[in-house]
Amino acid sequence: MLFFTQCFGAVLDLIHLRFQHYKAKRVFSAAGQLVCVVNPTHSLKYAPTRCAAAQASTEQGILPPCHHHEAVHDPQLVPCTCPLFSCPWEGHLEVVVSHLRQTHRINILQGAEIVFLATDMHLPAPTDWIIMHSCLGHQFLLVLRKQEKYEGHPQFFATMMLIGTPTQADNFTYRLELNRNQRRLKWEATPRSILECVDSVISDGDCLVLNTSLAQLFSDNGSLAIGIAITTSKVHSSEAEM
């Protein structure tokens, strides 16, 4: 009976996932967009990344402790930027994608325009929905976070980070779009570099910000569909033509 119960539960989860994917495809198939169903990553204990901890120490006027071995630390090493994980990994920018895929099992989707379907929006904060988007020869990290910026008032923050340098990020423009029940909401901006830290982008509010009531307005049975499009920036395109 226990084996049957576990198998039956797995089958129900699979049916639910298929149903969510079918609904999203039905809505967005006319636009020819790929749909990716993203399950939440939930942590009861939010462990800030090292870049966030360093930023908090700097704002408080506290310098991080100095150790002798830090003098020979390779400045080109990038800490793990996966939200909600206190991951000690460090590596060069070129291997960040493989680390996120192999260690944190983050999916990657290819295409000029995709649909990011986040499930279980009702889960308590902090919760993250994460996916990598491969487009125009580069990889981007989309992070949707549910977080209480003020106690008792959770908000949703969505941002796109380029897995590259800030100079490379300036060459692109990303657009996030919510579209449901004859309502449309768009956010368009230049992606930030993964070197700048996801936590700082969210704390600065330089991203798409939704309060709970607005997120519910665009959600469907606890799932939120976000259309994503990435293009080269106009400045970059005009310079290429010259």
PDB file of N, CA and C in Angstrom, residues 57-58 61-66:
ATOM      1  N   SER A  57      27.686  44.608   5.209  1.00  0.00           N
ATOM      2  CA  SER A  57      28.769  45.049   6.079  1.00  0.00           C
ATOM      3  C   SER A  57      29.297  46.414   5.663  1.00  0.00           C
ATOM      4  N   THR A  58      29.368  46.638   4.346  1.00  0.00           N
ATOM      5  CA  THR A  58      29.852  47.916   3.851  1.00  0.00           C
ATOM      6  C   THR A  58      28.890  49.037   4.200  1.00  0.00           C
ATOM      7  N   GLY A  61      29.264  50.168   7.637  1.00  0.00           N
ATOM      8  CA  GLY A  61      30.578  50.703   7.963  1.00  0.00           C
ATOM      9  C   GLY A  61      31.496  49.669   8.571  1.00  0.00           C
ATOM     10  N   ILE A  62      31.192  48.386   8.392  1.00  0.00           N
ATOM     11  CA  ILE A  62      32.017  47.316   8.941  1.00  0.00           C
ATOM     12  C   ILE A  62      32.780  46.672   7.804  1.00  0.00           C
ATOM     13  N   LEU A  63      34.079  46.678   7.895  1.00  0.00           N
ATOM     14  CA  LEU A  63      34.900  46.058   6.868  1.00  0.00           C
ATOM     15  C   LEU A  63      35.023  44.572   7.148  1.00  0.00           C
ATOM     16  N   PRO A  64      35.031  43.737   6.107  1.00  0.00           N
ATOM     17  CA  PRO A  64      35.173  42.303   6.329  1.00  0.00           C
ATOM     18  C   PRO A  64      36.530  41.993   6.931  1.00  0.00           C
ATOM     19  N   PRO A  65      36.617  40.929   7.749  1.00  0.00           N
ATOM     20  CA  PRO A  65      37.882  40.600   8.394  1.00  0.00           C
ATOM     21  C   PRO A  65      38.959  40.297   7.379  1.00  0.00           C
ATOM     22  N   CYS A  66      40.155  40.692   7.692  1.00  0.00           N
ATOM     23  CA  CYS A  66      41.286  40.495   6.792  1.00  0.00           C
ATOM     24  C   CYS A  66      42.051  39.251   7.202  1.00  0.00           C
TER      25      CYS A  66
END
